[in-house]
Amino acid sequence: MQDKHPIGVFDSGLGGLTVLKEIVGAMPNYDYIYLGDSARAPYGPRSFETVYQYTLEAVNWLFSQGCPLVILACNTSSAKALRTIQQNDLSAIDSTKRVLGVIRPTTEVIGDYTETGHIGILGTQGTVDSGSYVIEIGKAFPDVQVHQQACPAWVPLVESGDYLKEKADPIIQECIDKLMIQSDLIDTILLACTHYPLLEDKIRAHLPANIAVVSQGHIVAESLATYLGRHPEMESRLTHGGSISFFSTGDENAFNTGASVFWGEEVDAKTAIL
Ligand code: DGL
């Protein structure tokens, strides 16, 4: 019997830490396990089938660590794998466990941020091509126009740590320009990849001050708190030890270096074999 029943938080690499930080800030008493599949990041350019397989492996691993609830803190996984896992796999694995994503909670509120009714989405190629944001925002806010731009070079910039260097600036600028040229009316930009908040200072530096740049972490944290309030049968299964364990499928040192910069304190990740 496992004595801990943590909330599992998954991403292809370091990006999901931007979500975990907000969740832990809002609900510090639960136990958490973070898993980054850094060995196989980026997920953005990978096929639907591959992202689904990798995400399912990660979810199964987090379940095996005692998590009754897993958050896919990855837009690409949420776009390409979440529905199949929820609808086809969970009943075969354990129908009492739950997997939640980041796209639905975000699209439920993002329309409230814009005054012009024009939102820019920056995401991975996979997320943009899936059309998930266009479809889901269309349902929640039918009057809002969505403009999308994929930024395939950005996740590698974050995973390598190169985002801190000056050479990242033109790479960041290029994608922002490609988005902003789509409409003069964009007043809100959603960072629809959990890696991108690490680039937020540089993104803001390339934009006029009147454009709102929205990250998902706090939105997902609020939505999770609401979910747990509405689902006492899940809430009561989670343990309240206040612990956080970090795991990576890739090189521990590289993960720890990247994660520590972001987390603001030493991160000591262990290796996960999925
Ligand atoms: N953080 C993931 C997301 O939110 C990045 C995916 C990738 O590895 O390309 O989409």
Short mmCIF file of C-alpha atoms and ligand atoms in Angstrom, two decimals:
data_model
loop_
_atom_site.label_atom_id
_atom_site.label_comp_id
_atom_site.label_asym_id
_atom_site.label_seq_id
_atom_site.Cartn_x
_atom_site.Cartn_y
_atom_site.Cartn_z
CA MET A 1 0.00 0.00 0.00
CA GLN A 2 1.34 3.43 -0.92
CA ASP A 3 1.07 5.86 1.96
CA LYS A 4 1.03 8.91 -0.30
CA HIS A 5 -1.66 9.77 -2.83
CA PRO A 6 -0.28 12.84 -4.57
CA ILE A 7 -1.63 14.97 -7.37
CA GLY A 8 0.44 14.07 -10.45
CA VAL A 9 1.50 16.91 -12.74
CA PHE A 10 2.90 16.01 -16.15
CA ASP A 11 4.61 17.86 -18.97
CA SER A 12 6.96 16.98 -21.83
CA GLY A 13 9.72 18.76 -19.87
CA LEU A 14 10.20 21.82 -17.73
CA GLY A 15 7.13 23.79 -18.85
CA GLY A 16 4.62 22.18 -16.51
CA LEU A 17 6.56 23.62 -13.58
CA THR A 18 4.90 26.95 -14.45
CA VAL A 19 1.57 25.28 -13.73
CA LEU A 20 2.78 23.30 -10.71
CA LYS A 21 4.09 26.49 -9.09
CA GLU A 22 0.67 28.15 -9.26
CA ILE A 23 -1.13 25.00 -8.07
CA VAL A 24 1.22 24.56 -5.10
CA GLY A 25 0.94 28.29 -4.32
CA ALA A 26 -2.85 28.00 -4.18
CA MET A 27 -3.00 24.58 -2.48
CA PRO A 28 0.27 23.93 -0.64
CA ASN A 29 -1.05 21.15 1.61
CA TYR A 30 -1.44 18.34 -0.90
CA ASP A 31 1.36 16.00 -1.93
CA TYR A 32 2.59 16.45 -5.50
CA ILE A 33 4.65 14.46 -8.00
CA TYR A 34 5.97 16.27 -11.06
CA LEU A 35 7.04 14.28 -14.11
CA GLY A 36 8.85 15.86 -17.05
CA ASP A 37 9.46 13.68 -20.10
CA SER A 38 12.57 15.68 -20.98
CA ALA A 39 14.18 12.74 -22.78
CA ARG A 40 11.47 12.98 -25.44
CA ALA A 41 10.70 16.74 -25.49
CA PRO A 42 9.63 18.55 -27.55
CA TYR A 43 6.25 16.95 -28.12
CA GLY A 44 5.09 19.82 -30.37
CA PRO A 45 6.35 18.42 -33.70
CA ARG A 46 5.37 14.81 -32.95
CA SER A 47 2.43 12.97 -34.47
CA PHE A 48 -0.92 12.60 -32.78
CA GLU A 49 -0.28 8.87 -32.18
CA THR A 50 3.17 9.44 -30.65
CA VAL A 51 2.01 12.20 -28.30
CA TYR A 52 -0.87 9.97 -27.23
CA GLN A 53 1.45 6.97 -26.57
CA TYR A 54 3.98 9.04 -24.60
CA THR A 55 1.28 10.77 -22.59
CA LEU A 56 -0.44 7.47 -21.76
CA GLU A 57 2.89 6.04 -20.55
CA ALA A 58 3.39 9.08 -18.34
CA VAL A 59 -0.14 8.88 -16.93
CA ASN A 60 0.28 5.17 -16.17
CA TRP A 61 3.58 5.88 -14.44
CA LEU A 62 2.02 8.60 -12.27
CA PHE A 63 -0.86 6.25 -11.41
CA SER A 64 1.72 3.60 -10.40
CA GLN A 65 3.21 6.15 -7.99
CA GLY A 66 -0.14 6.38 -6.17
CA CYS A 67 -1.66 9.45 -7.88
CA PRO A 68 -5.48 9.23 -8.09
CA LEU A 69 -5.51 12.45 -10.13
CA VAL A 70 -3.17 13.59 -12.92
CA ILE A 71 -3.02 17.05 -14.48
CA LEU A 72 -1.65 17.18 -18.02
CA ALA A 73 0.20 20.50 -17.63
CA CYS A 74 1.00 20.33 -21.33
CA ASN A 75 -1.17 21.81 -24.05
CA THR A 76 0.13 19.45 -26.70
CA SER A 77 -0.82 16.40 -24.61
CA SER A 78 -4.12 18.00 -23.65
CA ALA A 79 -4.87 18.61 -27.34
CA LYS A 80 -3.75 15.25 -28.67
CA ALA A 81 -4.16 12.67 -25.92
CA LEU A 82 -6.51 13.79 -23.17
CA ARG A 83 -9.82 12.90 -24.75
CA THR A 84 -8.75 9.39 -25.78
CA ILE A 85 -7.31 8.71 -22.34
CA GLN A 86 -10.47 9.97 -20.62
CA GLN A 87 -12.89 8.20 -22.94
CA ASN A 88 -11.08 4.95 -23.83
CA ASP A 89 -8.24 4.20 -21.46
CA LEU A 90 -9.36 5.18 -17.97
CA SER A 91 -12.13 2.61 -17.79
CA ALA A 92 -9.59 -0.15 -18.55
CA ILE A 93 -6.88 1.21 -16.22
CA ASP A 94 -8.93 2.32 -13.20
CA SER A 95 -12.25 4.07 -13.61
CA THR A 96 -11.91 5.83 -10.24
CA LYS A 97 -8.81 7.76 -11.38
CA ARG A 98 -9.00 11.07 -13.21
CA VAL A 99 -6.91 12.93 -15.79
CA LEU A 100 -7.50 16.64 -16.43
CA GLY A 101 -5.94 18.99 -18.98
CA VAL A 102 -5.16 22.67 -19.36
CA ILE A 103 -7.06 23.68 -22.49
CA ARG A 104 -10.67 23.51 -21.25
CA PRO A 105 -10.09 25.57 -18.07
CA THR A 106 -8.25 28.18 -20.12
CA THR A 107 -10.80 28.48 -22.91
CA GLU A 108 -13.60 28.84 -20.35
CA VAL A 109 -12.20 32.18 -19.15
CA ILE A 110 -9.85 33.60 -21.80
CA GLY A 111 -12.64 35.52 -23.57
CA ASP A 112 -13.04 37.65 -20.44
CA TYR A 113 -9.56 39.12 -20.94
CA THR A 114 -10.15 40.77 -24.30
CA GLU A 115 -11.91 44.06 -24.97
CA THR A 116 -11.48 44.06 -28.75
CA GLY A 117 -12.64 40.44 -29.09
CA HIS A 118 -9.35 39.42 -30.78
CA ILE A 119 -7.09 36.93 -29.01
CA GLY A 120 -3.68 35.77 -30.18
CA ILE A 121 -2.63 32.21 -29.34
CA LEU A 122 1.03 31.24 -29.19
CA GLY A 123 1.54 27.48 -28.96
CA THR A 124 3.40 24.48 -30.28
CA GLN A 125 2.86 23.26 -33.83
CA GLY A 126 0.81 20.35 -32.47
CA THR A 127 -1.47 22.55 -30.39
CA VAL A 128 -2.00 25.06 -33.19
CA ASP A 129 -2.63 22.35 -35.83
CA SER A 130 -5.10 20.54 -33.56
CA GLY A 131 -7.38 23.59 -33.71
CA SER A 132 -8.34 22.93 -30.08
CA TYR A 133 -8.19 26.57 -29.02
CA VAL A 134 -10.17 27.80 -32.01
CA ILE A 135 -12.85 25.16 -31.42
CA GLU A 136 -13.10 25.53 -27.64
CA ILE A 137 -12.97 29.34 -27.56
CA GLY A 138 -15.59 29.32 -30.32
CA LYS A 139 -17.89 27.33 -28.03
CA ALA A 140 -17.33 29.45 -24.92
CA PHE A 141 -17.03 32.88 -26.61
CA PRO A 142 -18.61 32.73 -30.09
CA ASP A 143 -17.92 36.42 -30.77
CA VAL A 144 -14.18 36.20 -30.12
CA GLN A 145 -11.79 35.93 -33.07
CA VAL A 146 -8.77 33.67 -32.53
CA HIS A 147 -5.43 34.24 -34.29
CA GLN A 148 -2.80 31.51 -33.90
CA GLN A 149 0.94 31.26 -34.33
CA ALA A 150 3.12 28.19 -33.77
CA CYS A 151 6.55 28.81 -32.23
CA PRO A 152 8.45 25.55 -32.85
CA ALA A 153 11.82 26.93 -31.72
CA TRP A 154 10.65 28.10 -28.29
CA VAL A 155 10.41 24.79 -26.34
CA PRO A 156 13.96 23.79 -27.37
CA LEU A 157 15.12 27.26 -26.22
CA VAL A 158 13.66 26.63 -22.77
CA GLU A 159 14.81 23.01 -22.44
CA SER A 160 18.39 23.93 -23.39
CA GLY A 161 18.52 26.99 -21.12
CA ASP A 162 19.38 29.13 -24.15
CA TYR A 163 16.30 31.27 -23.51
CA LEU A 164 18.36 33.19 -20.96
CA LYS A 165 20.86 34.23 -23.64
CA GLU A 166 20.64 37.16 -26.01
CA LYS A 167 20.54 34.87 -29.05
CA ALA A 168 16.98 33.94 -28.00
CA ASP A 169 15.69 37.47 -28.64
CA PRO A 170 15.33 37.42 -32.46
CA ILE A 171 13.81 33.94 -32.31
CA ILE A 172 11.17 35.19 -29.88
CA GLN A 173 10.61 38.40 -31.84
CA GLU A 174 10.01 36.51 -35.10
CA CYS A 175 7.01 34.55 -33.77
CA ILE A 176 5.48 37.55 -32.07
CA ASP A 177 5.73 39.53 -35.30
CA LYS A 178 4.07 36.68 -37.23
CA LEU A 179 1.18 36.70 -34.77
CA MET A 180 0.73 40.46 -34.49
CA ILE A 181 0.73 40.93 -38.26
CA GLN A 182 -2.46 38.83 -38.43
CA SER A 183 -4.61 41.60 -36.87
CA ASP A 184 -4.23 45.10 -35.45
CA LEU A 185 -7.04 44.30 -33.06
CA ILE A 186 -5.27 41.68 -30.95
CA ASP A 187 -5.24 42.99 -27.37
CA THR A 188 -4.67 39.69 -25.53
CA ILE A 189 -2.02 37.03 -26.11
CA LEU A 190 -2.41 33.64 -24.51
CA LEU A 191 0.77 31.67 -23.85
CA ALA A 192 -0.82 28.35 -24.82
CA CYS A 193 2.27 26.29 -24.11
CA THR A 194 3.31 25.82 -20.51
CA HIS A 195 6.98 26.39 -21.42
CA TYR A 196 6.33 29.91 -22.68
CA PRO A 197 5.82 31.70 -19.32
CA LEU A 198 9.57 31.18 -18.83
CA LEU A 199 9.99 33.54 -21.79
CA GLU A 200 7.42 36.02 -20.52
CA ASP A 201 9.82 38.90 -19.77
CA LYS A 202 11.30 38.64 -23.26
CA ILE A 203 7.87 38.30 -24.88
CA ARG A 204 6.61 41.40 -23.08
CA ALA A 205 9.72 43.31 -24.10
CA HIS A 206 8.74 42.83 -27.77
CA LEU A 207 5.13 44.00 -27.30
CA PRO A 208 3.40 47.32 -26.67
CA ALA A 209 2.38 47.74 -23.02
CA ASN A 210 -1.36 47.73 -23.83
CA ILE A 211 -1.29 44.08 -24.95
CA ALA A 212 -2.17 41.66 -22.13
CA VAL A 213 0.01 38.54 -21.97
CA VAL A 214 -1.82 35.72 -20.19
CA SER A 215 -0.21 32.59 -18.74
CA GLN A 216 -2.28 29.56 -17.83
CA GLY A 217 -0.85 28.53 -14.46
CA HIS A 218 -3.16 30.56 -12.24
CA ILE A 219 -6.17 29.69 -14.40
CA VAL A 220 -5.46 25.97 -14.10
CA ALA A 221 -4.85 26.27 -10.34
CA GLU A 222 -8.18 28.02 -9.81
CA SER A 223 -9.99 25.47 -11.94
CA LEU A 224 -8.40 22.59 -9.99
CA ALA A 225 -9.46 24.12 -6.67
CA THR A 226 -13.02 24.37 -7.99
CA TYR A 227 -12.87 20.78 -9.26
CA LEU A 228 -11.72 19.46 -5.87
CA GLY A 229 -14.45 21.45 -4.13
CA ARG A 230 -17.03 19.84 -6.38
CA HIS A 231 -15.56 16.34 -6.12
CA PRO A 232 -15.19 15.43 -2.45
CA GLU A 233 -14.82 11.74 -3.45
CA MET A 234 -11.55 12.68 -5.19
CA GLU A 235 -10.44 15.30 -2.68
CA SER A 236 -10.72 12.83 0.21
CA ARG A 237 -8.41 10.36 -1.56
CA LEU A 238 -5.54 12.84 -1.81
CA THR A 239 -2.95 12.96 0.98
CA HIS A 240 -2.05 16.25 2.63
CA GLY A 241 1.68 15.94 3.39
CA GLY A 242 2.77 19.13 1.62
CA SER A 243 5.55 17.24 -0.25
CA ILE A 244 6.75 17.78 -3.83
CA SER A 245 8.82 15.14 -5.67
CA PHE A 246 10.33 15.82 -9.07
CA PHE A 247 11.05 13.19 -11.73
CA SER A 248 12.50 13.45 -15.22
CA THR A 249 12.97 10.87 -17.94
CA GLY A 250 16.03 12.73 -19.20
CA ASP A 251 19.37 13.79 -17.83
CA GLU A 252 18.89 14.59 -14.12
CA ASN A 253 21.51 17.32 -14.02
CA ALA A 254 20.12 19.18 -17.01
CA PHE A 255 16.61 18.96 -15.57
CA ASN A 256 17.76 20.09 -12.12
CA THR A 257 19.65 23.07 -13.54
CA GLY A 258 16.69 24.24 -15.62
CA ALA A 259 14.14 23.50 -12.91
CA SER A 260 16.13 25.20 -10.13
CA VAL A 261 16.37 28.46 -12.11
CA PHE A 262 12.64 28.51 -12.48
CA TRP A 263 11.66 27.08 -9.08
CA GLY A 264 13.89 29.56 -7.27
CA GLU A 265 15.42 26.86 -5.09
CA GLU A 266 17.40 23.67 -5.56
CA VAL A 267 15.41 20.94 -7.34
CA ASP A 268 16.61 17.39 -6.87
CA ALA A 269 14.84 15.29 -9.48
CA LYS A 270 15.08 11.53 -9.73
CA THR A 271 15.04 9.54 -12.94
CA ALA A 272 11.74 8.04 -14.05
CA ILE A 273 11.68 5.05 -16.36
CA LEU A 274 8.32 4.97 -18.09
N1 DGL B 1 4.71 22.49 -22.43
C1 DGL B 1 4.20 21.82 -23.60
C2 DGL B 1 2.88 22.47 -24.01
O1 DGL B 1 2.23 23.10 -23.19
C3 DGL B 1 5.29 21.84 -24.64
C4 DGL B 1 5.16 20.74 -25.60
C5 DGL B 1 6.44 20.38 -26.31
O2 DGL B 1 7.20 19.62 -25.73
O3 DGL B 1 6.61 20.79 -27.45
O4 DGL B 1 2.43 22.31 -25.13
#
